[in-house]
mmCIF file of C-alpha atoms in Angstrom:
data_model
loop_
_atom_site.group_PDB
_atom_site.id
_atom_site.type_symbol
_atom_site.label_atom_id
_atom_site.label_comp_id
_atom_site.label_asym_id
_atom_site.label_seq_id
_atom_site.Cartn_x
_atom_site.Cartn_y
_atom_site.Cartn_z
ATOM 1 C CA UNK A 1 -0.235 55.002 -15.453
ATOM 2 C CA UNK A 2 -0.845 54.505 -12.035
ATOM 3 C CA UNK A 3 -4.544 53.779 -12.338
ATOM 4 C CA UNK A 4 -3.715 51.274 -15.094
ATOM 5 C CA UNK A 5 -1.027 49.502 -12.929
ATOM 6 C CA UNK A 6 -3.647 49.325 -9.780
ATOM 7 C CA UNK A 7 -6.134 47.797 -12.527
ATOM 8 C CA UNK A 8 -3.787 45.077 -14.016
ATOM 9 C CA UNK A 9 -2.658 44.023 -9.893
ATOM 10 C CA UNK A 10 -6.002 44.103 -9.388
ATOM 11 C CA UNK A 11 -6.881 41.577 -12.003
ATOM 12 C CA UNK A 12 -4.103 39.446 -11.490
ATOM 13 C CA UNK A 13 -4.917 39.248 -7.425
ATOM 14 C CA UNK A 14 -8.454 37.859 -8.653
ATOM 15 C CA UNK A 15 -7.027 35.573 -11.215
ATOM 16 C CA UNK A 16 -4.721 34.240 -8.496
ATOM 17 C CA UNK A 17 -7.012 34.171 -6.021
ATOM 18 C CA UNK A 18 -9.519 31.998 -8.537
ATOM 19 C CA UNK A 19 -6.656 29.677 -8.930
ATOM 20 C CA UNK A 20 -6.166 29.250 -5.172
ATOM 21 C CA UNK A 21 -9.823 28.446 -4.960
ATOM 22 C CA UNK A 22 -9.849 26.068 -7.918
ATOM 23 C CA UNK A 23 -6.939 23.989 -6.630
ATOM 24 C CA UNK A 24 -8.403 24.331 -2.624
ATOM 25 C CA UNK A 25 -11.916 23.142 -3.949
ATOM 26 C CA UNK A 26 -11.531 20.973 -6.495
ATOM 27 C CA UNK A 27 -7.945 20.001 -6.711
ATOM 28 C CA UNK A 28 -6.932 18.909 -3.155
ATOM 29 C CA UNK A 29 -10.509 18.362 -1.535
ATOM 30 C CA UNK A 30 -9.789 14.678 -1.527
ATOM 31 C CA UNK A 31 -7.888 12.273 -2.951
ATOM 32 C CA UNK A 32 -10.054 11.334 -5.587
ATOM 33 C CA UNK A 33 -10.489 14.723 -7.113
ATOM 34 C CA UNK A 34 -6.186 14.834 -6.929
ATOM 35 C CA UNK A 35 -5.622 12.116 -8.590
ATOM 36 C CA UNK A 36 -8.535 13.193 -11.673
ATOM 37 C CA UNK A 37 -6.695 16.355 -11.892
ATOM 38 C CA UNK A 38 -3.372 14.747 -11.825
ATOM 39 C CA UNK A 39 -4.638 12.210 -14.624
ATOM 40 C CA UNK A 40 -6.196 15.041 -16.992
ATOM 41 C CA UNK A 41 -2.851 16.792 -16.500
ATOM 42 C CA UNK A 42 -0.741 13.975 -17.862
ATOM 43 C CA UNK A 43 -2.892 13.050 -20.229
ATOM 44 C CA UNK A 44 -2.959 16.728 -22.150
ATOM 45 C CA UNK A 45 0.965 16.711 -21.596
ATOM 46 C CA UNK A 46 1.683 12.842 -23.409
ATOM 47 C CA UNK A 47 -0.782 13.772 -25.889
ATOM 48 C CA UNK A 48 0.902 16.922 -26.578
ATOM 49 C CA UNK A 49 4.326 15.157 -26.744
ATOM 50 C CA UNK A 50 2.810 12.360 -28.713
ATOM 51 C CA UNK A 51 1.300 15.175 -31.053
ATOM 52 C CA UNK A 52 4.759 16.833 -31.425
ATOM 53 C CA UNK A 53 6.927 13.543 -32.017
ATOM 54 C CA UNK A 54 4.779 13.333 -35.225
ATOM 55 C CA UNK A 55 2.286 10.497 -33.819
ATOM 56 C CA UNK A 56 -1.140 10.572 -35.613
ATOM 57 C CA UNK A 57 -3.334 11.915 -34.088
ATOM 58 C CA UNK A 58 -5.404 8.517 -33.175
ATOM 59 C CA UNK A 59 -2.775 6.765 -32.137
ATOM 60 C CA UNK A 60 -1.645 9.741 -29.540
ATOM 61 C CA UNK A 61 -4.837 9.901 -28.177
ATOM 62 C CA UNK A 62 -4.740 6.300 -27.841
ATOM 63 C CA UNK A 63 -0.960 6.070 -26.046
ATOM 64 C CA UNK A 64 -1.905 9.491 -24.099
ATOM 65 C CA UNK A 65 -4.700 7.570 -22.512
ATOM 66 C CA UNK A 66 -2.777 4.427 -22.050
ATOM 67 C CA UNK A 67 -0.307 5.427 -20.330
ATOM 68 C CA UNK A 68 -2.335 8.180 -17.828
ATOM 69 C CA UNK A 69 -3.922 4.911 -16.809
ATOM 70 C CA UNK A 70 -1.151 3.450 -16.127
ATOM 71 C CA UNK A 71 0.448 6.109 -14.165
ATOM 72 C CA UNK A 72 -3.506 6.262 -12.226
ATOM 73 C CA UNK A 73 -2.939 2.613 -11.402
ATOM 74 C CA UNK A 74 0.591 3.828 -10.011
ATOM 75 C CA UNK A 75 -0.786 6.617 -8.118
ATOM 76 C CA UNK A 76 -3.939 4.765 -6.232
ATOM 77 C CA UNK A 77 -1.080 2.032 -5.547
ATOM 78 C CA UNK A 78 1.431 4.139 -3.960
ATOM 79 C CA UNK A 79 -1.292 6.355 -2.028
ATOM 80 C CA UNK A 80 -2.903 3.095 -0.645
ATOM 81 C CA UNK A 81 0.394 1.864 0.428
ATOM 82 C CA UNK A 82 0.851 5.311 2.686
ATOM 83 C CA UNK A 83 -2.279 5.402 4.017
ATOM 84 C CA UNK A 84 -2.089 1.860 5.324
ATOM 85 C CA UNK A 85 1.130 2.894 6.965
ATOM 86 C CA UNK A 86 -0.704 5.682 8.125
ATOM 87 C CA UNK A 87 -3.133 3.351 9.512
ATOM 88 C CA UNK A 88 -0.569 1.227 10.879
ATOM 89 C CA UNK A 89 0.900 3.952 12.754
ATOM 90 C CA UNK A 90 -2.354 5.042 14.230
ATOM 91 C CA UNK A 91 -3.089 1.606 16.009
ATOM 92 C CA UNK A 92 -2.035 1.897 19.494
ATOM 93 C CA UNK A 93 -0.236 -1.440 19.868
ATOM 94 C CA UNK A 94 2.257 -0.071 17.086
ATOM 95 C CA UNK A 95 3.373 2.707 19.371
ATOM 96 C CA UNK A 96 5.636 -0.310 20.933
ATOM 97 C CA UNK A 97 7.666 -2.654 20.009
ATOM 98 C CA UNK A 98 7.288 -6.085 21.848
ATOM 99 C CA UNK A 99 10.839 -8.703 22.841
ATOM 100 C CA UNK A 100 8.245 -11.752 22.317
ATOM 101 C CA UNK A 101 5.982 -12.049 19.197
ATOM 102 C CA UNK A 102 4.087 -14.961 21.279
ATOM 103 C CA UNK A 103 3.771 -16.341 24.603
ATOM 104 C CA UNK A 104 4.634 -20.173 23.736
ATOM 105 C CA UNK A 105 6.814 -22.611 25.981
ATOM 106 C CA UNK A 106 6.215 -19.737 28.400
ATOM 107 C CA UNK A 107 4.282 -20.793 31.967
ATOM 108 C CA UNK A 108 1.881 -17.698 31.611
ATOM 109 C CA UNK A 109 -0.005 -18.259 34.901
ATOM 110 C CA UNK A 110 3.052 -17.256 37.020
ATOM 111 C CA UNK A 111 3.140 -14.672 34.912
ATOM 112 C CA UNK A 112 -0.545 -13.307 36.503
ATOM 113 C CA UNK A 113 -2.423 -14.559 33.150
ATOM 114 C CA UNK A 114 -4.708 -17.696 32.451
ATOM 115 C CA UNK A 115 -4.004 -19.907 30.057
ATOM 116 C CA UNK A 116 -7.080 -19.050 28.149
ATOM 117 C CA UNK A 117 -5.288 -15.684 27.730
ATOM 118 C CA UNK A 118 -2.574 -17.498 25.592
ATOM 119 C CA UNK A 119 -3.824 -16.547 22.132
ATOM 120 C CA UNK A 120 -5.132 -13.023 23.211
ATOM 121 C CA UNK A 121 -1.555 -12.146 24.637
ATOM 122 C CA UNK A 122 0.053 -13.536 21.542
ATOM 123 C CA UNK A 123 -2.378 -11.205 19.147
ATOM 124 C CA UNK A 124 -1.138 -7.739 21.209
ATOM 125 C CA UNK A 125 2.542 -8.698 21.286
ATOM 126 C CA UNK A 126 2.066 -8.994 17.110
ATOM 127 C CA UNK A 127 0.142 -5.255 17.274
ATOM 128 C CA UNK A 128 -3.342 -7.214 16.519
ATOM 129 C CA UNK A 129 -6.549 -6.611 18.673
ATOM 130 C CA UNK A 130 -7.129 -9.389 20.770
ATOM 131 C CA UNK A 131 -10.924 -11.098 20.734
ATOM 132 C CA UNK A 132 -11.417 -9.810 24.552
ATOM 133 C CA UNK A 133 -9.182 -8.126 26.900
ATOM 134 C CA UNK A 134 -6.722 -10.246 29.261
ATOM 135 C CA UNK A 135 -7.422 -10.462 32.622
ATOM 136 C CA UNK A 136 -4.251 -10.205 35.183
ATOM 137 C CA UNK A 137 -5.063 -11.917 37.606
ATOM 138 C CA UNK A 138 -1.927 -11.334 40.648
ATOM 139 C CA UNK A 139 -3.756 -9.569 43.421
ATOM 140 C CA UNK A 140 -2.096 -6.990 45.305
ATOM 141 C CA UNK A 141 -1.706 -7.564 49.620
ATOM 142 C CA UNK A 142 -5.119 -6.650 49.822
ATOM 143 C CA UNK A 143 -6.066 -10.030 48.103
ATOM 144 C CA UNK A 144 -8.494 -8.243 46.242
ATOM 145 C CA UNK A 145 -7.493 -5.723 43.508
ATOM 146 C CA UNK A 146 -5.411 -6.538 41.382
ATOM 147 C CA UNK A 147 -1.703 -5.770 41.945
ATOM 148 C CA UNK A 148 -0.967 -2.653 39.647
ATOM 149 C CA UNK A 149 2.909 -2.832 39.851
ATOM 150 C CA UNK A 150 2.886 -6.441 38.877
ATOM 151 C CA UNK A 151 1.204 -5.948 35.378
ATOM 152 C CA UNK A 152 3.362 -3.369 34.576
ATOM 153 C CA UNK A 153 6.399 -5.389 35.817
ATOM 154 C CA UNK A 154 5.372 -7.961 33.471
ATOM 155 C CA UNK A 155 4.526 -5.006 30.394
ATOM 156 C CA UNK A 156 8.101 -3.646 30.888
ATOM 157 C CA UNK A 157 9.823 -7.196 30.276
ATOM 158 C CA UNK A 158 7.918 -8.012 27.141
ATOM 159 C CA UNK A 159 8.130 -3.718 25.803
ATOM 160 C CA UNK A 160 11.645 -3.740 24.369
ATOM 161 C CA UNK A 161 13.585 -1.065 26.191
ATOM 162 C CA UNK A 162 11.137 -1.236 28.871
ATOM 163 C CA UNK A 163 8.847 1.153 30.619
ATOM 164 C CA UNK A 164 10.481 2.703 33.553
ATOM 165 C CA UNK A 165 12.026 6.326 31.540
ATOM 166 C CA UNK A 166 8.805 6.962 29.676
ATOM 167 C CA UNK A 167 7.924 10.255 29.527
ATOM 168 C CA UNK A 168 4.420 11.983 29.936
ATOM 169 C CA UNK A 169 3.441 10.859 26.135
ATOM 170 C CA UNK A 170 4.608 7.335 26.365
ATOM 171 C CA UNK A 171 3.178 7.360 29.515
ATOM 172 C CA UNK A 172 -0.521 8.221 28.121
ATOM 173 C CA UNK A 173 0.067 6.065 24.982
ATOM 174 C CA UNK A 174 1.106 3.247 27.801
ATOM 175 C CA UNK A 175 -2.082 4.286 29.569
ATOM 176 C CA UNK A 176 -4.140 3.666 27.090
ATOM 177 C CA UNK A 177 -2.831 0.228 25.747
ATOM 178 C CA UNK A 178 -3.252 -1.057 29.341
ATOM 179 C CA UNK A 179 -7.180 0.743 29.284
ATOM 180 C CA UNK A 180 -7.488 -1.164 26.027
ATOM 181 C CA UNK A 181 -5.826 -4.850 26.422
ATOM 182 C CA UNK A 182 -6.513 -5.602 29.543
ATOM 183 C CA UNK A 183 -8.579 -5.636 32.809
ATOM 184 C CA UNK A 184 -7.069 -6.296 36.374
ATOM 185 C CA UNK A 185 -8.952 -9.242 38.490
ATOM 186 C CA UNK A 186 -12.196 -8.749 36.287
ATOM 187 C CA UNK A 187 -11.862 -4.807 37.024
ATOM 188 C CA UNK A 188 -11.268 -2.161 34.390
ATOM 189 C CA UNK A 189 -8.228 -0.192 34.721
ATOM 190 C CA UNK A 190 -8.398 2.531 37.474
ATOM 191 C CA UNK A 191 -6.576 5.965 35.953
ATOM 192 C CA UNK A 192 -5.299 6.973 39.481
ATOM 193 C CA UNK A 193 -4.073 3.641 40.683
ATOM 194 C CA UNK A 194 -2.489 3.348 37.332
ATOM 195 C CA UNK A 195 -0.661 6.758 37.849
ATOM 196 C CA UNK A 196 -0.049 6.380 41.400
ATOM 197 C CA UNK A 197 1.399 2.843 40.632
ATOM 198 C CA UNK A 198 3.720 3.410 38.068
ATOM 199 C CA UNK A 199 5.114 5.981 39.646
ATOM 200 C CA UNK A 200 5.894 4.263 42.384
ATOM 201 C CA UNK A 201 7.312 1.786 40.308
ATOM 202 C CA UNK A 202 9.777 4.092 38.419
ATOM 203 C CA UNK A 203 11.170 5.774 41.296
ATOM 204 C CA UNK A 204 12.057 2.270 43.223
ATOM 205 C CA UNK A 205 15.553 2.307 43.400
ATOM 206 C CA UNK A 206 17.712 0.496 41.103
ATOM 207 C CA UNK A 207 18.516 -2.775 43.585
ATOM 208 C CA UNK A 208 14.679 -2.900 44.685
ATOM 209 C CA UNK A 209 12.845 -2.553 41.333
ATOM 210 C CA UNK A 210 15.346 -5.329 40.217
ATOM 211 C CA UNK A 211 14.824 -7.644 42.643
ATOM 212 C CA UNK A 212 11.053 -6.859 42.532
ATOM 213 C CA UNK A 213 11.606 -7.300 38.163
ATOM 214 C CA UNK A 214 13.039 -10.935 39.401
ATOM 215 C CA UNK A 215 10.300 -13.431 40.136
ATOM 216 C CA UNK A 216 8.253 -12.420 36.472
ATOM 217 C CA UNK A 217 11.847 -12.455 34.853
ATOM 218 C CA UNK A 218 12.647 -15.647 35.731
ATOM 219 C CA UNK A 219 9.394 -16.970 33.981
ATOM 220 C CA UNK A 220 9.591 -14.625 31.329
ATOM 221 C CA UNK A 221 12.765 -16.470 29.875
ATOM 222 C CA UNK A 222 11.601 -19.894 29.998
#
C-alpha cells in the first residue's frame, strides 16, 4: 500500500511538474504565446457550448471561431492599452506633474532661458522630449557657471507641489530630468554641484528661500 501510494505521488508530482513547465514555456513566455493559448482555450469551450445547445456542428465551429476572434481582437486591445501606460509611466518627464503646460505670454529670458528655448520648454512641461536640451543661461557670482540654485528655483515653480521635500527617489528621478532636459551655460549638468546645490537650497530657511523664490515668481505669473 505504501509503495503504491509513493508511486501514484510520484506520478502526479511529474504530471504537475509537466504542467508547470508547459504553462512557464509555452503559456506565459510572451504575450503572443498567452494570448494563442487563451484563444485555443475559448475556442474548445464556445464550441463545446455551441455543440451542447444543439448547434450543428458547422455552424458551431463557425460561431466558436467567430467569436474567439473577437475576444483576440479584445485581448491585443486591452493589453496594448496597458503597456502604453506602462510606457507612459516609464518616461521620466511623467514622474512630475507640471503647473504650466506651455511657456506662452511668459518673458522666458528673465526666467534664465532664450527665447529659442520656447518650444523645447513647452514639449517637457507636456512630458514630450524636447528636439535639444535647454540651455539656462543665469550665471552664478562667479559669472561663469551657471547658477545651480536658480534652475532649480525656476523647476520648483513650474513642478506642482514643488521640489524642496523630495526625498532621496524624487531626488534621483529630479536628477535625472535635469541630466536629460537641460544643460547649464552650454555645460552638462555637474552631479556634485547638483547635490551640493539643492541641498543648500532646501535647507534655506523659510523667509530666505522665499524671498530668493521671488524675482523668478514674479515672472513666472505673467
Amino acid at each position: 500500500m505504501d509503495a503504491l501510494i509513493r508511486k501514484a505521488g510520484q506520478i502526479l508530482y511529474l504530471l504537475d511538474l509537466r504542467i508547470r513547465k508547459l504553462r512557464y514555456y509555452r503559456i506565459l513566455r510572451n504575450h503572443t504565446s498567452m494570448i494563442i493559448s487563451i484563444g485555443i482555450f475559448l475556442t474548445v469551450i464556445f464550441l463545446t457550448v455551441l455543440w451542447e445547445l444543439g448547434y450543428p456542428a458547422e455552424k458551431a465551429v463557425m460561431y466558436s471561431i467567430g467569436l474567439s476572434v473577437v475576444f483576440f481582437i479584445l485581448l491585443v486591445l486591452i493589453g496594448a492599452y496597458y503597456e502604453a501606460k506602462r510606457l507612459q509611466a516609464n518616461e521620466l518627464n511623467s514622474c512630475f506633474h507640471f503647473t504650466h503646460s506651455n511657456m506662452n505670454g511668459i518673458v522666458i529670458s528673465e526666467l534664465g532661458f532664450s527665447e529659442t528655448a520656447r518650444e523645447n520648454l513647452n514639449l517637457v512641461l507636456n512630458n514630450l522630449q524636447p528636439k535639444s536640451k535647454i540651455d539656462f543661461k543665469l550665471v552664478s557670482d562667479n559669472r561663469i557657471a551657471a547658477d545651480y540654485k536658480k534652475v532649480l528655483r525656476v523647476i520648483h515653480l513650474l513642478i506642482v507641489g514643488g521640489i524642496r521635500d523630495f526625498k532621496k527617489e524624487q531626488k534621483e528621478l529630479l536628477f535625472k530630468f535635469v541630466e536629460d532636459n537641460f544643460t547649464l551655460n552650454g555645460s552638462p549638468v555637474n552631479r556634485a554641484s547638483f547635490n551640493s546645490r539643492f541641498s543648500e537650497l532646501v535647507n534655506e530657511k523659510e523667509l530666505e528661500f522665499q524671498t530668493n523664490l521671488e524675482p523668478f515668481q514674479k515672472t513666472h505669473r505673467k
